[in-house]
PDB file of C-alpha atoms in Angstrom:
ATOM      1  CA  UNK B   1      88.997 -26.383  72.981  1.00 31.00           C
ATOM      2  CA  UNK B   2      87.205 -28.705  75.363  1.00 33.00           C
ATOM      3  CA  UNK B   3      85.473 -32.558  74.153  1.00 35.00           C
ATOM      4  CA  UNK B   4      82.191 -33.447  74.986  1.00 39.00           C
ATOM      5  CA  UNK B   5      83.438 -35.282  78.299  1.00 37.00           C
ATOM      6  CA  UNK B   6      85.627 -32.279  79.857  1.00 35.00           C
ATOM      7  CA  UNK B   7      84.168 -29.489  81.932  1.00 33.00           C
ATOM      8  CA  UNK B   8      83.024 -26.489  80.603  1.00 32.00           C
ATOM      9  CA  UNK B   9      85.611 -24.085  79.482  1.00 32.00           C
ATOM     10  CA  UNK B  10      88.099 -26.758  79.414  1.00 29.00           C
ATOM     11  CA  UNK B  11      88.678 -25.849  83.475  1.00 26.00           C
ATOM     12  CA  UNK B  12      90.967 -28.693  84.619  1.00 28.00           C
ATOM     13  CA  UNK B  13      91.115 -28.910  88.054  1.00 29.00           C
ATOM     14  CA  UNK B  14      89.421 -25.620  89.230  1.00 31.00           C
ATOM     15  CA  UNK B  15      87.964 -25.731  92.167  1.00 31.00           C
ATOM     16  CA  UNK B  16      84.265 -24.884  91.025  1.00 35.00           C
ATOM     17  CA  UNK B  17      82.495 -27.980  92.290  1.00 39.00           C
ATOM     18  CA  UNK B  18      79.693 -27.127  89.936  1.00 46.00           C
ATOM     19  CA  UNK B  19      81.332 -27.041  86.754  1.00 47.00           C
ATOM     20  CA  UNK B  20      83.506 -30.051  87.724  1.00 48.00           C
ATOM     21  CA  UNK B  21      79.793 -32.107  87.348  1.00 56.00           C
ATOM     22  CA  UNK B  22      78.680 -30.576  85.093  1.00 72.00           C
ATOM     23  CA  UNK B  23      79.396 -31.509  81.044  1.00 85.00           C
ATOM     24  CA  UNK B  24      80.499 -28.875  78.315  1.00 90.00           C
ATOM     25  CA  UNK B  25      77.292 -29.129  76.709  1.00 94.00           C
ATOM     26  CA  UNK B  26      74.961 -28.880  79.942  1.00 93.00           C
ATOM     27  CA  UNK B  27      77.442 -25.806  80.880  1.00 91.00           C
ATOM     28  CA  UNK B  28      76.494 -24.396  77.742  1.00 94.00           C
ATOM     29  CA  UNK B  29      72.675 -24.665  77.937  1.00 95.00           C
ATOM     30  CA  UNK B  30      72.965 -23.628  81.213  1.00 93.00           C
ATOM     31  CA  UNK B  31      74.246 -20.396  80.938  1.00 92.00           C
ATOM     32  CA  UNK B  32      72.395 -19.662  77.229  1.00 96.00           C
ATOM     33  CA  UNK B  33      69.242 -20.422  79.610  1.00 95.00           C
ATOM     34  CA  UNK B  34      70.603 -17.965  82.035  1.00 91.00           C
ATOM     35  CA  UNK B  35      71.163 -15.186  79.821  1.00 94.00           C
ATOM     36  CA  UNK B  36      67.537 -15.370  78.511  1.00 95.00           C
ATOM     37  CA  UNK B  37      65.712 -15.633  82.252  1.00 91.00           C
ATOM     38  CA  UNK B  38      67.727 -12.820  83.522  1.00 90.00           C
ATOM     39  CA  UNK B  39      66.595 -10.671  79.861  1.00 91.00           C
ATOM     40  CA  UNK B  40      70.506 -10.449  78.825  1.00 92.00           C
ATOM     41  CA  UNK B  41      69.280 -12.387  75.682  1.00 95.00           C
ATOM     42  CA  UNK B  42      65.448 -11.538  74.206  1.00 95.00           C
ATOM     43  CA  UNK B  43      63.140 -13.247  72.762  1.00 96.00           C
ATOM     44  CA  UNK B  44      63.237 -13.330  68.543  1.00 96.00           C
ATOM     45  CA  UNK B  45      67.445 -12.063  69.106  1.00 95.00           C
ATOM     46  CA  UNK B  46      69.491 -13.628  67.033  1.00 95.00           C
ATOM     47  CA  UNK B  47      72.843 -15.472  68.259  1.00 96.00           C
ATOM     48  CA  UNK B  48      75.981 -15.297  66.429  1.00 94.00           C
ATOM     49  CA  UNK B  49      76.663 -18.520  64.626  1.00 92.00           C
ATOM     50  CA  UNK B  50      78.061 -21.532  65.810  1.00 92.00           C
ATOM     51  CA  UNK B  51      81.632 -21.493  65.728  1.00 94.00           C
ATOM     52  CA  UNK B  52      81.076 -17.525  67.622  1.00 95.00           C
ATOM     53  CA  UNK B  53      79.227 -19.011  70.100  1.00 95.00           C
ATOM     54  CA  UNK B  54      81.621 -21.447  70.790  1.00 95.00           C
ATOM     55  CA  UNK B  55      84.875 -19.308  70.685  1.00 94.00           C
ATOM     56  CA  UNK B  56      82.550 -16.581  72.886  1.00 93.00           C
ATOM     57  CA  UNK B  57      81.779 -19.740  75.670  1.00 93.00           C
ATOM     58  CA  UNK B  58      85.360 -21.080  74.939  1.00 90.00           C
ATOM     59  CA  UNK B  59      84.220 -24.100  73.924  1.00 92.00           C
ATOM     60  CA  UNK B  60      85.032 -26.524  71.063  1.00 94.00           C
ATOM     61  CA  UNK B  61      82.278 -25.891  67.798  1.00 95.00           C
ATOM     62  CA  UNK B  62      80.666 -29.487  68.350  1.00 96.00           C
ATOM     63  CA  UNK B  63      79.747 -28.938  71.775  1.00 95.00           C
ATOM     64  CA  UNK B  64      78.264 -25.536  70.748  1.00 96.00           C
ATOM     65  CA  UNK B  65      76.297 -27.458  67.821  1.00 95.00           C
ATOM     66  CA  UNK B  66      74.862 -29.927  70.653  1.00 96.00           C
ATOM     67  CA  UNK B  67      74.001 -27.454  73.126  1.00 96.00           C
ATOM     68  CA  UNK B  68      71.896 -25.440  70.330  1.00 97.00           C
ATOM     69  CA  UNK B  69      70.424 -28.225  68.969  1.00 96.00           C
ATOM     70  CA  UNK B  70      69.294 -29.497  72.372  1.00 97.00           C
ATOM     71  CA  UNK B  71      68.236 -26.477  73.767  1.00 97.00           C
ATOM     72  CA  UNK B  72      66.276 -25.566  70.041  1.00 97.00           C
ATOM     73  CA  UNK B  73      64.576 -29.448  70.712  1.00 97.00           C
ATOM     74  CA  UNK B  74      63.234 -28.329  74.066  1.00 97.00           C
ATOM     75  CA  UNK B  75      61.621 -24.901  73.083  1.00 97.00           C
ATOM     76  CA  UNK B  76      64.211 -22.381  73.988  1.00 97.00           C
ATOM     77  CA  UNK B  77      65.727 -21.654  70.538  1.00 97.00           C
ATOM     78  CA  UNK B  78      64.558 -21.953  67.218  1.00 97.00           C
ATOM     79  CA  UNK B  79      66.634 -22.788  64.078  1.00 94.00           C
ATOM     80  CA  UNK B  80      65.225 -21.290  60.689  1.00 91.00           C
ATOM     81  CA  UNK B  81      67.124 -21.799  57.603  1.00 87.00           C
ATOM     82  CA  UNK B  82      67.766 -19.686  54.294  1.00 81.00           C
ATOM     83  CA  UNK B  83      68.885 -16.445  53.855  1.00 81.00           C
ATOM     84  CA  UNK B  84      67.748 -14.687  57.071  1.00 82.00           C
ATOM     85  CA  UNK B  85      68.086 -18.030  59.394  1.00 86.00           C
ATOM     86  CA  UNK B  86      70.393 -18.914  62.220  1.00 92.00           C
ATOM     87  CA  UNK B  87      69.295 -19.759  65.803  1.00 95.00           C
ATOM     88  CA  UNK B  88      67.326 -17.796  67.808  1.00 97.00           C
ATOM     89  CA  UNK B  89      65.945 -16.619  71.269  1.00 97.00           C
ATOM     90  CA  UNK B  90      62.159 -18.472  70.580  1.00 97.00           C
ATOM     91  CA  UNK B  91      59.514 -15.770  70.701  1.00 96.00           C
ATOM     92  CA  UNK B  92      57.844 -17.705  73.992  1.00 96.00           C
ATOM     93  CA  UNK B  93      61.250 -19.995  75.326  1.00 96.00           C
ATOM     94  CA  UNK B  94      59.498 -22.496  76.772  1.00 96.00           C
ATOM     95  CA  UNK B  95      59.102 -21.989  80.850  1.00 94.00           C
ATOM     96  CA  UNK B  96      59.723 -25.112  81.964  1.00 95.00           C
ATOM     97  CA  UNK B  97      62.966 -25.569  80.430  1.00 95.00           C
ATOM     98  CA  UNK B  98      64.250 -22.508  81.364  1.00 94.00           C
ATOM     99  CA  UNK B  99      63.632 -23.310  85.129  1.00 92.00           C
ATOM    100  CA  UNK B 100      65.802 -26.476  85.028  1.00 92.00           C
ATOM    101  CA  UNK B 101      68.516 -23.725  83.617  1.00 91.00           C
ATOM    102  CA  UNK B 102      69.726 -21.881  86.233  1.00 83.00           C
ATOM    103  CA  UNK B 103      72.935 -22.491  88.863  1.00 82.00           C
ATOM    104  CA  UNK B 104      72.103 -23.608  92.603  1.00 81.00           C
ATOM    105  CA  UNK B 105      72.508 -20.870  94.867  1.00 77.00           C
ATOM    106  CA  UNK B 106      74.713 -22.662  96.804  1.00 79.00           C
ATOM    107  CA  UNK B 107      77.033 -22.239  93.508  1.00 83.00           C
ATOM    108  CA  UNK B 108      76.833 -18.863  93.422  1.00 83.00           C
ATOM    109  CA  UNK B 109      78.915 -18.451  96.882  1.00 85.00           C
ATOM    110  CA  UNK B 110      81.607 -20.409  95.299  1.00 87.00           C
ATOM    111  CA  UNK B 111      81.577 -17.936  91.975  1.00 87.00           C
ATOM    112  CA  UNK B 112      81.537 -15.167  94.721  1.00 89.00           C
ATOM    113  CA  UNK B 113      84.870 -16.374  96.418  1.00 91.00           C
ATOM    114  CA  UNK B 114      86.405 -16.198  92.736  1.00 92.00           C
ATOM    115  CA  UNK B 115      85.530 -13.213  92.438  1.00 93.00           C
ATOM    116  CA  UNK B 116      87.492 -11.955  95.451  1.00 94.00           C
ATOM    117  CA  UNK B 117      90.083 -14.021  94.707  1.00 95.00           C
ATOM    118  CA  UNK B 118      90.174 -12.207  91.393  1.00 96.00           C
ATOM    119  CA  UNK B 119      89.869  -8.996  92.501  1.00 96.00           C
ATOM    120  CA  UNK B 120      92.678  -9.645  95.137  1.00 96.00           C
ATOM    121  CA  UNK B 121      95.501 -10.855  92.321  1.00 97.00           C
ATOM    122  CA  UNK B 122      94.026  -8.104  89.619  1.00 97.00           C
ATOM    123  CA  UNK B 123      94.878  -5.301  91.972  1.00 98.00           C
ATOM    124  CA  UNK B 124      98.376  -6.911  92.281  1.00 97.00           C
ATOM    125  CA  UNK B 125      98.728  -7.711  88.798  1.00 98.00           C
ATOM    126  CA  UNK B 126      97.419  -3.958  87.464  1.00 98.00           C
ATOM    127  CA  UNK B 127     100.271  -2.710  90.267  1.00 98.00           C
ATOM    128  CA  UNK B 128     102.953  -4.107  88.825  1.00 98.00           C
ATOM    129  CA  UNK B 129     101.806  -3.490  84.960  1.00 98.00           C
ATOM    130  CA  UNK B 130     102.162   0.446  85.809  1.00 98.00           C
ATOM    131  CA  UNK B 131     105.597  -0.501  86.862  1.00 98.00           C
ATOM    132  CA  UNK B 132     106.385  -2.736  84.000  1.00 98.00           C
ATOM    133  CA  UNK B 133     104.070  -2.274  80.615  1.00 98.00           C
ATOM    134  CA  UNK B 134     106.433  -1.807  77.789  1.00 98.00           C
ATOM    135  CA  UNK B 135     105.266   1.006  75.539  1.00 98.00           C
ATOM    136  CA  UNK B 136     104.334  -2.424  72.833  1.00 98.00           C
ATOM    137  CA  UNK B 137     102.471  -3.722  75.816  1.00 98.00           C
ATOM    138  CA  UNK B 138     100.313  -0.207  75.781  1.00 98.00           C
ATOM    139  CA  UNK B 139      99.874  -0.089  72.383  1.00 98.00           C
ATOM    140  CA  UNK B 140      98.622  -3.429  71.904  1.00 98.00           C
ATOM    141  CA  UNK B 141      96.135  -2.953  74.842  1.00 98.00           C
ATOM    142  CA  UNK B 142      95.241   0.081  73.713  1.00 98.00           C
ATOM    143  CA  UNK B 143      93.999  -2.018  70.233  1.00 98.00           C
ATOM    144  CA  UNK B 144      92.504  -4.768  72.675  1.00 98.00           C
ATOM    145  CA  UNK B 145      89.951  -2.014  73.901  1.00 98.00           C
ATOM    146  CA  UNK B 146      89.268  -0.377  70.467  1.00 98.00           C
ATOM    147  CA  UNK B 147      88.382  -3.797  69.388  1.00 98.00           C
ATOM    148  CA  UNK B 148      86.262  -4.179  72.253  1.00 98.00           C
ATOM    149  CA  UNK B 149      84.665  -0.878  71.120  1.00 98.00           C
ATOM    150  CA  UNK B 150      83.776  -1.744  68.094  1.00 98.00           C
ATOM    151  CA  UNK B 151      82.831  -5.478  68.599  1.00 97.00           C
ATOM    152  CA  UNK B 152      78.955  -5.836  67.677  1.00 95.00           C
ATOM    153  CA  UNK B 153      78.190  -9.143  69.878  1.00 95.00           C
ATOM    154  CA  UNK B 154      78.809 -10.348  73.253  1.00 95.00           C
ATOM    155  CA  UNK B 155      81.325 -12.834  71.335  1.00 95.00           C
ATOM    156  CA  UNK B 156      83.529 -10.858  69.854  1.00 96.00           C
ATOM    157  CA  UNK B 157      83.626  -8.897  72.690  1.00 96.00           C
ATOM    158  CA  UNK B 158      84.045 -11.768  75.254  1.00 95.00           C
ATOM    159  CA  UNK B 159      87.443 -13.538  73.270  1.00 95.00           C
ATOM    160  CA  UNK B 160      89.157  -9.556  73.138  1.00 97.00           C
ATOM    161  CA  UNK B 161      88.136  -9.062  77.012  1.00 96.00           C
ATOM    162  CA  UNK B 162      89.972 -12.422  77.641  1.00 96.00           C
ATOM    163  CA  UNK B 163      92.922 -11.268  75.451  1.00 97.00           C
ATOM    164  CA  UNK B 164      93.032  -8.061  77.596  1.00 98.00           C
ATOM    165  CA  UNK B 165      93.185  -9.689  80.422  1.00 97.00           C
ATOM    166  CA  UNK B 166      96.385 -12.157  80.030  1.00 97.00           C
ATOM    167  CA  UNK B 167      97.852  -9.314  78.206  1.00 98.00           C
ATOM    168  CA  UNK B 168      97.990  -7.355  81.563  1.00 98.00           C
ATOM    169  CA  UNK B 169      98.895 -10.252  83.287  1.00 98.00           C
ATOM    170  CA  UNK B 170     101.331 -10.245  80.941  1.00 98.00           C
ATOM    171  CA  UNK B 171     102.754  -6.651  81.129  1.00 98.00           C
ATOM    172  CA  UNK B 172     102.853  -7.020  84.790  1.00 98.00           C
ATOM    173  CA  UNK B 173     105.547  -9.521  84.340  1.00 97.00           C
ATOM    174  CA  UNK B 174     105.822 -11.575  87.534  1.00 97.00           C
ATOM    175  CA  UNK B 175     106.431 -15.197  86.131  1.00 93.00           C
ATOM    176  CA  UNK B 176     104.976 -17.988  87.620  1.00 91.00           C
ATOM    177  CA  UNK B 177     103.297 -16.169  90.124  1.00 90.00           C
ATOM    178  CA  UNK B 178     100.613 -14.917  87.244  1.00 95.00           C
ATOM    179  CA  UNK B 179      99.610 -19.093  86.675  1.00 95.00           C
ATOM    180  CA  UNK B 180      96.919 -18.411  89.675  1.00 94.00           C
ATOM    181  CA  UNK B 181      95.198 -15.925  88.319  1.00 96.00           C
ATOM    182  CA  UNK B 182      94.977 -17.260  84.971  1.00 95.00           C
ATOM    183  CA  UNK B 183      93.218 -20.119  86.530  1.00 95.00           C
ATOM    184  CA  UNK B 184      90.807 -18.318  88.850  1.00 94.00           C
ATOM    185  CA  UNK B 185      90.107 -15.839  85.359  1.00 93.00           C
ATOM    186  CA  UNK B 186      89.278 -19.351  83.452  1.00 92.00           C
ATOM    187  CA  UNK B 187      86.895 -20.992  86.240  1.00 90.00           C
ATOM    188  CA  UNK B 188      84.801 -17.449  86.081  1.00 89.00           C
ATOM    189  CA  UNK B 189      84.447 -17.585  82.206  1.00 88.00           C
ATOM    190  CA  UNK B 190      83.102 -20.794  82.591  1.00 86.00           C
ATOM    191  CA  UNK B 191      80.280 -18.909  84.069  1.00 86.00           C
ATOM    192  CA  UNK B 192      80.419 -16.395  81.754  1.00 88.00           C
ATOM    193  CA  UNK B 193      76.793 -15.717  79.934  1.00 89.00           C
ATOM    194  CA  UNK B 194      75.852 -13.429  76.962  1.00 93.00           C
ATOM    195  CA  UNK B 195      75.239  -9.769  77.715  1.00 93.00           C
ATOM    196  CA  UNK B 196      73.950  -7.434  75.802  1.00 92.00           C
ATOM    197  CA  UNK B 197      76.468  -5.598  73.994  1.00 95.00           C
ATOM    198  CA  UNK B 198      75.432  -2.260  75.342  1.00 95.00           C
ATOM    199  CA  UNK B 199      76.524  -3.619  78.739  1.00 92.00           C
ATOM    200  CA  UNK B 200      80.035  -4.393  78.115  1.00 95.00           C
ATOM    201  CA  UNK B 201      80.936  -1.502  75.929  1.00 96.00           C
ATOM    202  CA  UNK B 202      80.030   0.623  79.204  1.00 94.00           C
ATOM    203  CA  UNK B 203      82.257  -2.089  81.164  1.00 94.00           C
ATOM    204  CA  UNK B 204      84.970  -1.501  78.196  1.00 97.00           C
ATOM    205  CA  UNK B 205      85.565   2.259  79.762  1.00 97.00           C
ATOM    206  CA  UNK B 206      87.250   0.430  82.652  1.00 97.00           C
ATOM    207  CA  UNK B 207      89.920  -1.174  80.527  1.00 98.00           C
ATOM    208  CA  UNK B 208      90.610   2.102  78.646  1.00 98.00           C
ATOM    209  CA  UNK B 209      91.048   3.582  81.849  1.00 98.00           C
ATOM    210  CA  UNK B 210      93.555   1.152  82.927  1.00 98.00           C
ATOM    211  CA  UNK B 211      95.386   1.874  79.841  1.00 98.00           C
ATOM    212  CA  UNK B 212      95.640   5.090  80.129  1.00 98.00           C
ATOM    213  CA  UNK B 213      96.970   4.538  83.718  1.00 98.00           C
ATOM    214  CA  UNK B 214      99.520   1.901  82.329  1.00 98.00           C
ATOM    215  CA  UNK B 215     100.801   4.301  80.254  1.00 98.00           C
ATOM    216  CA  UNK B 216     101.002   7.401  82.804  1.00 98.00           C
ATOM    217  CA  UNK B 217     102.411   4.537  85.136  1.00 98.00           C
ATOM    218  CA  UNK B 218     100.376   5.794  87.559  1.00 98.00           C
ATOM    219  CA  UNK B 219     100.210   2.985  89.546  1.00 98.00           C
ATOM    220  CA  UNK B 220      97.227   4.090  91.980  1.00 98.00           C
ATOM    221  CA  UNK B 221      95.063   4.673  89.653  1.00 98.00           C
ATOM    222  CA  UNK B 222      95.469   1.237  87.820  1.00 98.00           C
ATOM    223  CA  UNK B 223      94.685  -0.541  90.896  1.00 98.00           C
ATOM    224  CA  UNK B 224      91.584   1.481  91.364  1.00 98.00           C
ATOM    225  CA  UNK B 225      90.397   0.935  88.305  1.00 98.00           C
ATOM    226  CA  UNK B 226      90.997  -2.839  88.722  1.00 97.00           C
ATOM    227  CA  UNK B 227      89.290  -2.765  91.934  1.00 97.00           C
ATOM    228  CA  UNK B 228      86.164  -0.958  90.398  1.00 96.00           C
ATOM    229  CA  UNK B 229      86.070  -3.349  87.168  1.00 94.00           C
ATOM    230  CA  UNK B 230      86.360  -6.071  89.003  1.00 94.00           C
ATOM    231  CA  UNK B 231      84.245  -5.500  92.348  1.00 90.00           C
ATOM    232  CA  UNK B 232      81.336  -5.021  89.865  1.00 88.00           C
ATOM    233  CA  UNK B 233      80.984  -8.296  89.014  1.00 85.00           C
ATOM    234  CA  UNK B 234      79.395  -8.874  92.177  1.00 82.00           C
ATOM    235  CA  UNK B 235      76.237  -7.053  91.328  1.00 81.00           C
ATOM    236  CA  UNK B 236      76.900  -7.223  87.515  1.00 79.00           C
ATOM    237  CA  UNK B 237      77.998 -11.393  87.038  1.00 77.00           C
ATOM    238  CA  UNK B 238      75.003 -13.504  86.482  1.00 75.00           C
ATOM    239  CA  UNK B 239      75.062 -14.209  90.509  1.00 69.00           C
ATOM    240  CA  UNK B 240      74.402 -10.829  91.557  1.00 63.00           C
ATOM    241  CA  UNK B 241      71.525 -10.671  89.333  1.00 67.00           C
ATOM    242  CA  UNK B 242      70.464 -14.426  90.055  1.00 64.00           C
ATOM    243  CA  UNK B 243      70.312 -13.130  93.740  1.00 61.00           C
ATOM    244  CA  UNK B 244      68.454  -9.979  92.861  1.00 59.00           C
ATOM    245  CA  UNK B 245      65.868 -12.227  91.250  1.00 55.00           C
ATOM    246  CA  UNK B 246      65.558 -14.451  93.979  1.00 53.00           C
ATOM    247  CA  UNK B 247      65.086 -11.418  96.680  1.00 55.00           C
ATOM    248  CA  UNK B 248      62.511 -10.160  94.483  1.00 53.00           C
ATOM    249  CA  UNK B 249      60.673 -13.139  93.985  1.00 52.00           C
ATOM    250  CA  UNK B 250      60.571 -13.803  97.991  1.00 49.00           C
ATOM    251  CA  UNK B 251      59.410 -10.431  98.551  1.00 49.00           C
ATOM    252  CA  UNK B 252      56.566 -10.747  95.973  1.00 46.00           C
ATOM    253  CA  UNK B 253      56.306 -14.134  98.144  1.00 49.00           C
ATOM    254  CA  UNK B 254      55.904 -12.713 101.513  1.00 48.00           C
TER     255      UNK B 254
END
């Protein structure tokens, strides 16, 4: 868990400039705000509660609590109480705030270069699983993905995707040499932002498909499956869709 005074996601010293300046609570507006101006969260949706949203953003429950209050004091959630309350997307999330919410572009070429530097050591990494996996490290992938399947928000779904992730790192069993990745995989779930659950059970077909390569130890077709899962986070991420945005709103601009 990260303090109030760490970066977001608890990140050390990752090389995303961005995050490095920015606290654990502005992180956390920030990419709550995101989700809801790119429609990944709606207006009157409920979030899970607080300690979800903070094992979901991989931050500590505090800093969860402060980012919902704050972001509830300047219009973009609402916090009802009784039976049916919890915080929510506000039916009109105030505009203004929402606009102060959103990563440079500049950023976003930085969160690009992860991503390829992911993709690269994935690739590697799903190689040497299909050499590797033990039959345990199948099975308890395999339950990683039907947990994934059945998770019902972005939250649950998020900490068994992260699971999944060092588990196959794991499997592929190459030491010290796995310590980069697990820091690259870290710096881009501090950008991580709620999706709509929809979304990533579609993504979740990918990691069944790598465990069913695992277990053939077909070793071409993990790596292609890595590649797909993760060059799609290039249109998918928050930055391909921040970019989208932006082209659109030029053109309309023109």
């Amino acid at each position: 868990m990260v303090h109030d005074n760490e970066p977001a996601g608890g990140l050390g010293d990752g090389v995303l400039g961005g995050l490095e300046r920015r606290n654990a609570i502005d992180a956390v507006r920030l990419r709550i705000g995101m989700a809801i101006s790119l429609g990944m969260l709606q207006p009157g949706e409920r979030l899970p509660d607080q300690e979800e949203v903070a094992r979901g953003l991989s931050v500590s429950p505090i800093t969860a609590r402060r980012a919902l209050t704050s972001l509830a004091e300047d219009g973009v959630l609402v916090r009802r109480r009784g039976r049916n309350g919890g915080t929510f997307v506000a039916d009109r999330p105030s505009a203004e705030a929402l606009r102060q919410l959103v990563v440079p572009a500049a950023e976003t070429v930085e969160v690009h270069s992860l991503i390829d530097r992911r993709l690269l050591m994935e690739c590697a990494l799903a190689h040497f699983a299909a050499l590797r996996a033990t039959a345990e490290h199948v099975q308890h992938l395999d339950g990683l993905t039907r947990r994934m399947a059945e998770a019902q928000s972005w939250s649950a779904y998020h900490q068994a995707d992260d699971e999944f992730h060092r588990s196959v790192a794991e499997a592929a069993a190459v030491g010290s040499s796995a310590t980069e990745y697990l820091k690259v995989l870290e710096q881009l779930y501090g950008y991580f932002i709620p999706y709509p659950i929809d979304q990533l059970h579609v993504s979740n077909h990918d990691h069944i498909g790598l465990v069913r390569a695992l277990a053939a130890r077909d070793c071409e077709t993990a790596v292609q499956v890595s590649h797909q899962h993760v060059d799609r986070l290039h249109r998918t991420m928050f930055v391909g869709l921040l970019e989208a945005h932006r082209a659109g709103d030029s053109t309309r601009s023109a």
